[in-house]
XYZ file of C-alpha atoms in Angstrom:
664
model
C -16.265 19.273 2.568
C -18.833 17.576 4.798
C -17.684 13.850 5.112
C -19.453 11.379 2.516
C -21.053 8.412 4.380
C -23.088 5.522 3.086
C -26.803 5.634 2.699
C -29.775 3.846 2.318
C -30.402 4.924 -1.492
C -27.457 2.825 -3.220
C -26.896 3.134 -6.927
C -27.235 0.745 -9.931
C -25.411 -0.015 -12.607
C -27.406 1.836 -14.874
C -26.823 5.786 -14.735
C -30.386 6.189 -14.977
C -31.565 3.962 -12.627
C -31.275 4.378 -8.691
C -32.511 1.206 -6.607
C -34.759 2.718 -4.062
C -35.037 -0.745 -2.400
C -38.558 0.098 -1.895
C -40.858 3.534 -1.136
C -41.719 2.835 2.775
C -38.286 2.481 3.434
C -37.251 5.732 1.495
C -39.878 7.269 3.239
C -39.123 5.924 6.562
C -35.349 6.977 5.967
C -36.105 10.681 4.924
C -38.226 11.680 7.889
C -35.376 10.988 10.052
C -32.816 13.633 10.916
C -29.885 11.604 11.096
C -30.719 9.747 7.865
C -31.083 12.953 5.926
C -28.057 14.435 6.835
C -26.131 11.281 5.709
C -27.989 11.125 2.353
C -26.758 14.851 1.646
C -23.572 14.092 3.279
C -23.143 11.768 0.423
C -24.456 13.935 -2.430
C -21.042 15.798 -1.835
C -19.432 12.736 -2.921
C -19.813 13.281 -6.455
C -17.454 16.775 -6.323
C -15.466 16.659 -9.465
C -11.779 15.837 -8.529
C -10.631 19.154 -9.975
C -7.858 19.236 -7.111
C -5.908 16.419 -8.739
C -4.092 17.829 -11.512
C -2.984 14.146 -13.314
C -5.912 12.323 -13.439
C -9.471 12.557 -13.392
C -11.316 15.807 -13.734
C -8.071 17.476 -12.627
C -6.307 16.035 -15.415
C -7.305 19.007 -17.797
C -4.359 20.892 -15.832
C -1.914 18.256 -17.780
C -3.567 18.475 -20.777
C -3.428 22.130 -21.273
C -0.869 24.402 -22.243
C -0.020 25.309 -18.666
C 1.763 22.184 -18.044
C 4.359 19.501 -19.386
C 4.534 16.630 -17.683
C 7.573 14.191 -17.378
C 6.632 11.069 -19.023
C 7.098 7.912 -16.723
C 5.885 4.585 -15.287
C 2.857 6.733 -13.380
C 1.280 8.024 -16.752
C -2.687 8.682 -16.337
C -5.045 8.533 -19.253
C -4.736 12.095 -19.479
C -1.065 11.938 -21.116
C -2.983 9.598 -24.156
C -5.575 12.848 -24.399
C -2.915 15.214 -24.697
C -0.980 13.081 -27.119
C -4.416 12.499 -28.928
C -4.426 8.669 -28.785
C -8.156 8.914 -27.028
C -11.476 8.060 -28.174
C -14.683 6.600 -27.881
C -13.210 2.685 -27.808
C -10.964 3.624 -24.863
C -12.920 6.237 -23.170
C -14.599 3.516 -20.522
C -13.983 4.478 -17.016
C -13.664 7.316 -14.692
C -10.272 7.017 -14.691
C -10.086 7.123 -18.931
C -12.147 10.317 -18.232
C -15.375 9.024 -18.992
C -17.673 10.652 -16.231
C -20.954 10.147 -18.030
C -22.079 7.670 -15.482
C -20.719 8.946 -12.038
C -22.507 12.584 -12.637
C -26.287 11.001 -13.937
C -25.605 8.654 -10.772
C -25.161 11.710 -8.694
C -28.123 13.719 -10.591
C -30.365 10.895 -10.038
C -29.343 11.009 -6.108
C -29.771 14.099 -5.620
C -33.309 14.707 -7.522
C -34.442 11.487 -5.210
C -33.357 13.938 -2.219
C -35.336 16.661 -3.492
C -38.415 14.569 -4.425
C -38.582 13.518 -0.557
C -36.716 15.825 2.037
C -40.055 17.640 2.560
C -40.708 14.024 4.582
C -38.365 15.089 7.182
C -40.331 16.575 10.254
C -37.606 16.330 12.564
C -35.693 19.244 11.374
C -36.476 23.124 11.146
C -38.168 24.238 8.014
C -35.534 26.530 7.342
C -33.050 24.052 7.457
C -35.412 21.798 5.598
C -34.919 24.301 2.893
C -31.500 25.060 3.074
C -30.529 20.985 2.742
C -33.019 21.268 -0.458
C -31.342 23.941 -2.059
C -28.186 22.355 -1.227
C -29.208 19.259 -3.190
C -30.454 21.771 -6.155
C -26.991 23.123 -6.244
C -25.290 20.122 -6.480
C -27.619 18.585 -9.401
C -26.494 21.935 -11.194
C -22.921 21.649 -10.386
C -22.700 18.188 -11.572
C -24.962 19.081 -14.786
C -22.349 21.772 -15.349
C -19.185 19.380 -15.188
C -20.612 17.350 -17.923
C -21.574 20.038 -19.749
C -17.893 21.492 -19.971
C -16.826 17.920 -20.592
C -18.861 16.913 -23.395
C -20.741 20.313 -24.253
C -24.539 20.074 -24.321
C -26.068 16.806 -22.408
C -29.530 15.436 -21.862
C -31.350 17.273 -19.239
C -33.159 15.027 -16.860
C -34.875 17.656 -15.446
C -37.178 17.312 -12.106
C -38.011 13.515 -13.651
C -37.973 10.971 -10.586
C -35.183 8.694 -10.418
C -37.018 5.778 -11.557
C -37.179 3.992 -15.150
C -39.458 6.075 -17.001
C -36.536 6.964 -19.143
C -35.575 4.542 -22.688
C -32.116 5.007 -23.167
C -33.196 4.140 -26.950
C -35.062 6.962 -27.410
C -32.668 9.447 -25.573
C -30.666 12.436 -27.226
C -28.908 15.113 -26.407
C -30.144 18.593 -25.371
C -29.188 21.897 -26.834
C -26.476 24.466 -25.555
C -29.470 26.787 -24.522
C -31.604 24.187 -22.967
C -28.334 23.116 -20.721
C -27.425 26.588 -19.871
C -31.260 27.781 -19.273
C -31.778 24.676 -16.922
C -28.390 25.132 -15.122
C -29.134 28.432 -14.551
C -32.535 28.445 -13.052
C -31.875 25.831 -10.669
C -28.744 27.726 -9.548
C -31.261 30.805 -8.800
C -33.774 28.354 -7.098
C -31.038 27.553 -4.750
C -29.759 30.817 -4.038
C -33.019 32.011 -2.922
C -32.920 29.538 0.130
C -29.305 28.895 0.575
C -27.358 31.359 3.445
C -24.447 33.623 3.102
C -22.561 31.181 5.517
C -23.477 27.805 6.432
C -23.766 28.626 10.269
C -26.604 30.939 9.453
C -28.742 28.112 9.612
C -28.061 27.466 13.622
C -25.831 24.532 12.669
C -21.912 24.299 13.437
C -20.082 26.502 11.038
C -16.470 24.968 11.860
C -17.634 21.151 10.400
C -19.519 22.457 7.881
C -17.710 24.656 6.240
C -17.790 22.856 2.800
C -21.140 22.974 2.578
C -22.705 25.047 -0.427
C -23.919 28.702 0.230
C -25.645 31.248 -1.619
C -22.129 32.542 -2.797
C -21.510 29.245 -4.184
C -24.632 29.215 -6.143
C -24.238 32.401 -7.819
C -20.352 32.051 -8.603
C -21.220 28.726 -10.229
C -23.734 30.572 -12.137
C -21.273 33.209 -13.125
C -19.088 30.891 -14.335
C -21.414 28.988 -16.531
C -22.719 32.105 -17.951
C -19.377 33.178 -18.919
C -19.067 29.638 -20.953
C -22.106 30.835 -22.581
C -20.865 34.042 -23.499
C -17.524 32.562 -25.050
C -16.939 32.066 -28.670
C -17.137 28.295 -28.374
C -21.032 27.808 -27.302
C -22.040 31.330 -28.696
C -21.433 31.316 -32.351
C -18.156 29.637 -32.671
C -16.656 32.911 -33.378
C -18.102 32.746 -36.886
C -16.281 29.543 -37.572
C -19.568 27.824 -38.647
C -17.840 24.725 -36.796
C -21.160 23.239 -35.413
C -23.479 25.143 -37.605
C -24.809 21.616 -38.767
C -24.229 20.238 -35.813
C -27.714 18.663 -34.905
C -29.545 16.029 -32.851
C -31.367 13.135 -34.443
C -34.584 14.736 -35.003
C -32.481 17.842 -36.835
C -32.665 20.011 -33.652
C -29.718 22.572 -33.535
C -27.448 22.010 -30.519
C -25.517 25.115 -30.390
C -26.424 28.769 -30.508
C -25.830 31.302 -33.341
C -23.997 34.345 -32.067
C -25.789 36.676 -29.117
C -23.655 39.238 -28.082
C -26.359 39.974 -24.852
C -24.831 36.879 -23.191
C -21.710 38.721 -22.329
C -24.467 41.343 -20.422
C -25.358 38.044 -18.201
C -21.875 37.067 -17.325
C -20.828 40.490 -16.288
C -24.007 41.221 -14.038
C -23.575 37.591 -12.558
C -20.269 38.194 -11.388
C -21.160 41.253 -10.096
C -24.025 39.849 -8.189
C -21.344 37.721 -6.206
C -19.061 40.888 -5.625
C -21.754 42.576 -4.705
C -22.939 40.040 -1.778
C -20.333 41.533 0.529
C -18.453 38.883 2.879
C -15.620 38.144 0.464
C -12.640 40.141 -0.394
C -9.179 39.259 -1.604
C -6.846 37.625 0.984
C -3.873 40.022 1.735
C -1.217 39.091 4.183
C 1.090 41.964 6.124
C 3.627 40.763 8.076
C 5.482 43.039 9.992
C 9.270 43.326 8.913
C 8.480 42.155 5.272
C 9.256 44.189 2.364
C 6.036 44.794 0.286
C 6.949 42.182 -2.632
C 7.199 39.516 0.391
C 3.778 40.518 1.354
C 2.376 40.325 -2.006
C 3.889 36.819 -2.596
C 2.293 35.761 1.044
C -1.195 37.172 0.056
C -1.048 34.975 -2.917
C 0.265 32.189 -1.493
C -2.362 32.558 1.491
C -5.269 31.659 -1.287
C -4.533 28.281 -0.587
C -2.193 28.406 2.677
C -5.182 30.579 5.117
C -7.700 28.202 6.669
C -11.289 28.364 6.716
C -11.728 30.598 9.591
C -9.997 33.766 8.536
C -9.872 32.898 4.569
C -12.054 35.571 3.018
C -11.404 35.066 -0.609
C -12.907 31.380 -0.957
C -16.657 31.579 -1.756
C -16.666 27.684 -1.702
C -13.988 25.032 -1.831
C -13.164 21.384 -0.151
C -10.559 19.872 1.893
C -8.125 17.192 1.091
C -9.823 13.988 0.331
C -7.831 10.482 0.002
C -8.097 9.039 -3.555
C -6.358 5.737 -4.736
C -3.094 6.266 -3.706
C -3.790 5.958 0.102
C 0.016 6.689 1.209
C -0.455 10.216 0.210
C -3.350 12.526 0.291
C -4.384 14.464 -2.456
C -2.646 17.650 -1.958
C 0.486 15.955 -0.304
C 0.068 13.432 -3.644
C 0.647 16.682 -6.022
C 3.715 18.028 -4.124
C 5.096 14.716 -4.099
C 4.513 14.310 -8.089
C 6.121 17.951 -8.579
C 8.839 18.044 -6.195
C 12.165 17.251 -7.519
C 13.483 13.709 -8.188
C 16.763 12.564 -7.233
C 16.082 11.881 -3.423
C 18.303 15.320 -2.609
C 15.696 17.798 -1.787
C 12.788 15.255 -1.160
C 12.191 11.704 -0.306
C 9.809 10.723 -2.731
C 9.664 13.214 -5.569
C 8.695 12.375 -8.978
C 9.219 15.718 -10.546
C 6.260 14.195 -13.250
C 4.075 18.148 -12.485
C 6.080 20.614 -14.263
C 5.012 23.909 -15.578
C 5.585 24.702 -19.082
C 7.807 27.292 -20.665
C 4.040 28.787 -22.022
C 3.288 29.478 -18.142
C 6.574 30.422 -16.805
C 6.604 33.614 -19.917
C 3.120 34.635 -19.029
C 3.880 36.228 -15.498
C 4.408 40.026 -15.608
C 7.709 41.959 -14.673
C 7.569 43.200 -11.020
C 8.585 47.021 -11.899
C 7.029 47.778 -15.356
C 3.558 45.250 -14.495
C 3.830 44.334 -18.194
C 3.777 41.106 -19.495
C 6.572 40.345 -21.128
C 5.989 37.962 -23.854
C 3.518 39.207 -26.316
C 3.774 36.341 -28.788
C 5.586 33.851 -30.437
C 7.417 33.287 -33.920
C 6.478 30.110 -35.517
C 8.533 27.303 -37.001
C 6.895 25.012 -39.658
C 3.592 26.581 -38.643
C 3.801 25.844 -34.990
C 4.663 28.254 -32.047
C 8.513 28.519 -31.269
C 8.647 29.065 -27.427
C 12.665 29.609 -28.166
C 11.183 32.318 -30.262
C 9.455 34.741 -27.962
C 8.194 38.293 -29.687
C 9.234 40.178 -26.301
C 7.658 43.645 -25.176
C 10.981 45.636 -25.350
C 9.125 48.054 -22.243
C 8.713 45.042 -19.931
C 12.117 45.138 -18.666
C 12.335 41.752 -19.547
C 15.242 39.584 -20.795
C 15.050 36.636 -22.586
C 18.913 35.713 -22.781
C 22.021 36.116 -20.341
C 22.685 36.034 -16.653
C 22.519 38.256 -13.813
C 25.478 37.572 -11.139
C 25.038 37.588 -7.536
C 21.333 37.581 -7.393
C 19.617 37.551 -4.309
C 16.566 35.296 -4.116
C 13.613 37.534 -2.434
C 11.231 35.344 -1.007
C 10.839 32.059 1.342
C 14.687 32.225 1.670
C 17.210 33.466 4.428
C 19.953 35.421 2.785
C 21.786 33.794 5.580
C 21.639 30.363 3.907
C 20.275 31.210 0.307
C 23.691 33.379 -1.017
C 23.566 35.162 -4.157
C 23.867 33.087 -7.437
C 24.132 33.241 -11.255
C 20.475 33.739 -12.327
C 18.996 33.665 -15.922
C 17.917 37.270 -16.720
C 14.546 35.445 -17.774
C 14.125 34.506 -13.869
C 14.990 38.121 -12.535
C 12.541 40.755 -11.733
C 9.197 38.578 -12.388
C 5.824 39.437 -10.234
C 5.386 37.966 -7.023
C 3.363 35.153 -7.844
C 5.999 33.739 -10.224
C 8.198 33.082 -7.159
C 5.423 31.719 -5.391
C 4.755 29.256 -8.131
C 7.712 28.246 -9.294
C 11.342 27.328 -8.314
C 13.287 27.828 -11.203
C 16.804 25.777 -12.247
C 19.617 27.249 -10.108
C 17.358 28.592 -7.675
C 17.120 27.985 -3.705
C 14.875 25.273 -2.878
C 12.671 27.274 -0.261
C 13.792 25.442 2.506
C 16.690 25.323 5.326
C 16.171 21.367 5.609
C 16.131 19.196 2.698
C 16.060 15.392 2.538
C 20.272 15.670 2.316
C 20.303 17.809 5.227
C 20.889 21.286 4.516
C 19.801 23.786 2.075
C 20.074 22.834 -1.497
C 19.485 24.772 -4.788
C 17.251 23.036 -7.349
C 19.596 22.148 -10.284
C 18.701 20.229 -13.486
C 21.129 19.531 -16.123
C 23.337 16.749 -17.055
C 25.522 16.415 -14.396
C 26.585 14.438 -11.022
C 26.223 17.691 -9.108
C 22.826 18.098 -10.021
C 19.836 17.915 -7.332
C 17.672 16.447 -10.339
C 19.947 15.472 -13.051
C 18.465 14.915 -16.345
C 17.842 11.149 -17.201
C 16.510 9.644 -20.159
C 15.598 6.545 -18.141
C 14.499 7.471 -14.950
C 12.227 10.523 -13.347
C 13.846 13.630 -13.842
C 12.150 17.400 -14.487
C 10.974 17.442 -17.458
C 11.303 21.393 -18.087
C 13.826 23.126 -15.911
C 11.084 24.552 -13.238
C 9.292 22.918 -9.930
C 5.715 23.931 -9.575
C 5.766 24.805 -5.798
C 2.376 26.412 -5.645
C 1.282 23.903 -2.910
C 4.496 24.003 -0.952
C 4.723 25.973 2.129
C 8.693 27.067 2.717
C 10.551 25.160 4.911
C 8.573 22.243 5.248
C 10.984 19.579 4.637
C 10.040 16.637 2.387
C 11.763 13.351 3.846
C 9.260 10.996 5.848
C 6.684 9.880 3.326
C 3.526 9.591 5.855
C 4.291 12.682 8.145
C 5.583 15.272 5.201
C 3.591 14.333 2.464
C 0.166 12.860 3.657
C -0.507 15.743 6.126
C -0.555 18.641 3.966
C -3.958 19.602 3.752
C -5.206 22.902 2.100
C -8.703 24.083 0.980
C -9.251 23.758 -2.528
C -10.222 27.082 -4.054
C -12.920 25.981 -6.217
C -14.524 29.276 -6.198
C -13.106 32.662 -5.280
C -13.359 36.316 -5.580
C -10.265 36.734 -7.850
C -12.399 34.860 -10.514
C -15.418 36.668 -10.177
C -13.452 39.992 -10.208
C -11.950 38.513 -14.031
C -15.288 37.046 -15.013
C -16.661 40.680 -14.463
C -13.828 42.240 -16.382
C -14.467 40.124 -19.592
C -17.632 40.747 -19.569
C -17.235 44.246 -18.942
C -15.248 44.174 -22.244
C -17.328 41.967 -24.396
C -20.845 43.552 -23.502
C -22.549 45.630 -26.199
C -22.323 48.574 -23.470
C -18.447 47.878 -23.433
C -17.376 49.475 -19.788
C -13.248 49.287 -20.320
C -12.758 51.746 -17.439
C -14.852 49.483 -15.211
C -13.031 46.334 -16.450
C -9.764 47.706 -15.690
C -10.593 48.741 -12.327
C -11.177 44.933 -11.051
C -8.171 43.664 -13.133
C -6.006 46.206 -11.074
C -7.618 44.730 -7.665
C -6.023 41.612 -8.813
C -3.132 42.922 -9.748
C -2.476 45.272 -7.012
C -2.782 42.269 -4.701
C 0.177 40.805 -6.567
C 2.306 44.141 -6.109
C 1.757 45.162 -9.669
C 0.892 48.877 -10.921
C -2.504 49.498 -12.621
C -3.016 48.670 -16.129
C -3.249 52.229 -17.376
C 0.239 52.576 -15.970
C 1.658 49.547 -16.978
C 0.202 50.606 -20.947
C 0.098 54.048 -21.434
C 0.162 53.806 -25.292
C -2.920 51.713 -25.108
C -6.292 53.249 -25.924
C -8.421 50.686 -24.068
C -11.630 52.857 -23.963
C -11.889 52.410 -27.807
C -12.825 49.069 -28.977
C -11.649 49.511 -32.052
C -8.783 51.752 -32.588
C -5.631 50.279 -32.959
C -2.903 50.691 -30.592
C 0.928 48.980 -30.971
C 3.097 47.247 -28.259
C 6.384 46.542 -29.444
C 5.763 44.906 -32.999
C 2.319 43.987 -32.120
C -0.898 45.783 -32.979
C -4.740 45.301 -31.507
C -7.399 47.106 -31.078
C -8.197 48.482 -27.526
C -10.711 45.587 -27.049
C -8.637 42.787 -28.264
C -5.436 44.350 -26.071
C -7.967 44.488 -22.659
C -9.022 40.761 -24.006
C -5.338 39.556 -24.287
C -4.615 40.934 -20.750
C -7.428 39.485 -18.952
C -6.356 35.735 -20.485
C -2.783 36.445 -19.830
C -4.083 37.671 -15.885
C -6.396 34.478 -15.457
C -3.261 32.246 -16.677
C -1.113 33.518 -14.378
C -3.621 33.995 -11.059
C -5.286 30.371 -11.780
C -2.403 28.353 -12.406
C -2.811 24.907 -12.122
C -6.471 25.543 -10.522
C -8.207 24.091 -13.658
C -8.980 26.888 -15.092
C -6.522 27.436 -18.219
C -7.737 24.514 -20.122
C -11.382 25.744 -20.188
C -10.400 29.090 -21.220
C -8.456 27.872 -24.002
C -11.317 25.584 -25.444
C -14.318 28.398 -24.586
C -12.137 31.097 -26.512
C -11.478 28.725 -29.315
C -7.480 28.901 -29.029
C -6.207 25.438 -28.289
C -5.977 24.475 -31.773
C -3.279 27.526 -31.938
C -1.957 26.915 -28.229
C -1.851 23.248 -27.898
C -0.069 21.958 -31.476
C 3.294 22.968 -30.350
C 6.446 20.694 -29.840
C 7.560 20.132 -26.042
C 9.864 22.876 -25.618
C 12.180 22.536 -22.226
C 15.547 24.006 -21.189
C 18.361 22.251 -22.457
C 18.542 19.859 -19.794
C 20.321 17.179 -21.464
C 23.233 19.944 -21.121
C 26.359 19.221 -19.063
C 26.589 22.914 -17.397
C 24.277 25.251 -16.099
C 24.876 28.170 -18.530
C 23.972 26.286 -21.363
C 20.976 24.685 -19.688
C 18.945 27.873 -20.409
C 18.939 27.452 -23.926
C 15.432 26.312 -25.139
C 15.306 23.699 -26.698
C 12.526 21.112 -28.218
C 14.648 17.916 -28.406
C 14.968 16.700 -24.831
C 11.774 15.959 -23.855
C 10.704 12.422 -23.382
C 7.491 11.565 -24.841
C 5.180 12.606 -27.830
C 4.042 16.153 -28.162
C 0.862 17.527 -27.825
C -1.992 17.108 -30.130
C -4.793 18.812 -30.444
C -7.742 18.489 -33.349
C -10.970 20.435 -34.171
C -13.077 17.309 -32.952
C -10.974 18.201 -29.141
C -13.231 21.049 -28.182
C -15.703 18.269 -27.065
C -14.983 14.983 -25.632
C -16.029 11.990 -27.190
C -18.994 9.813 -25.421
C -17.737 6.275 -24.649
C -18.696 3.118 -26.752
C -20.492 1.812 -23.806
C -22.468 4.637 -23.440
C -23.507 4.734 -27.358
C -24.388 1.120 -27.147
C -27.204 1.543 -24.899
C -27.879 4.963 -26.068
C -28.496 4.016 -29.476
C -30.114 6.860 -30.757
C -27.913 9.645 -28.825
C -25.612 12.138 -31.294
C -22.089 11.509 -30.867
C -19.809 14.654 -30.719
C -18.749 15.442 -34.146
C -15.140 14.174 -35.291
C -15.810 11.273 -33.061
């Protein structure tokens, strides 16, 4: 992204006030090209830190059911959120997930820029129009970041960044008012934003992180997807927010409107039809199709700007509080195995959950292996999966002489005994995870030579189980950001220099938004939904949905089909497949939590025990038993009130008539 720079306009303590110093200075600054560009660069500094999967905005990855992070001295506030230990009293700063002040500062500064950028007479009018559209896009994006966190918020609109607004009289807008404003702003921005930033005549290489027409339309598609989803669109008939009103009695949530699904579908289709985007596909001579599928998926992150055709908008690494580690390097360090054998500074904190590793399809059949889970004491029991008998998946037992398939050389990664649950999965599974017992994908480790990642209670393990020291919490390493054969030894040289594009919006998401809209809209089109789902699956080396599931009547919304012991209508099966595919494709990209929230599935999916492999066992075979007694730390808690985040006490002390979210 373009580098943040100091600017003449500085934010004050109040999130609705901005110190303009004096109008003469502002007008003088905004009349000069260099000052305008520095100001615009600063507006990008508020971009959410979604790439940080343990803290700030990206901490929703930790909160969700795709991650189970080890308890340690490095706990962030999102550990408290996951355990239900948060509330208005302790949500007081950005580090404790209070983003209110940050984004209203960003919104205020975007508004000041919009009000004054026309004073710039040194730049070509087309470039001025583009910069104005960038600020409008960013302002809409910052409203959306507030909306996804708190629900509907106060919509400032186009009011100047001054002191007209009395906090004591403020209250929040409705869902409709929020969505309508964000969408209208994105439509305006898209009119003046170019397909590629180089179309404005400026350098493409140094400006790649700037907003484009595709970015505006992709955000619009995501916004409209949320608006169509149950939480914001009738609450799935639960009536949860039917009585939720502001101080004047205005309803804040909408009644169900089926047409919203069509709007989300059409918005995603508009991005797809723009033309310049395509799924990243990598074909290396001599690779097997499976290896090329894995490389294609990995290169969504690893392929650089100049050839990456999938990322619609993203940003580069940026530094954060821990100056010794870059953001991506930090996430690798937090995920890498502890113990000092494979990686120096491996903390084993970021681990995929069993729920996530169970989600990935089988490579040969293309079927998702776990249909659902039986319950114990009213909670999902991950040791009792309901397995699709036609998937080819085996939940128990071992395969002798298993040969690892990607990112290793058989000369050193010799065959081993692999648990059957880890055998035969799709290419993304092996791109994302290193399961217990698998070779770490590098011929060089901190210990020198290649090593298998093992985690149970034995001195032979590379990451031994411990009740006191950092250890892997689940039995799988998250390795999505780790490029094979990158030794992780010296802290700065091997971690800090690892920098990738963060894919804030990418084409695969637009395909799956389009598919979801096609399935849910009143003029439902299952065939079109399946067509685009299959594009994403094909990149992963999987066969098509109809080939994988010939017994399901997808074309009938109401006809019931049975897979194994589970029965659903065609519409429900396709919805389930789309959400499964989103979980697999966008793992640790910050999408899962919001999918669980918008579909109102979190009450069931989050309230579970902490299921892991039996890492306290003293041998490899027994370590693959699933238990809920080895994880150190409190279990996840999700209450009905948690669908919306609480406003902090500091905000409510100033905004004395502001309506707090229900239950807080």
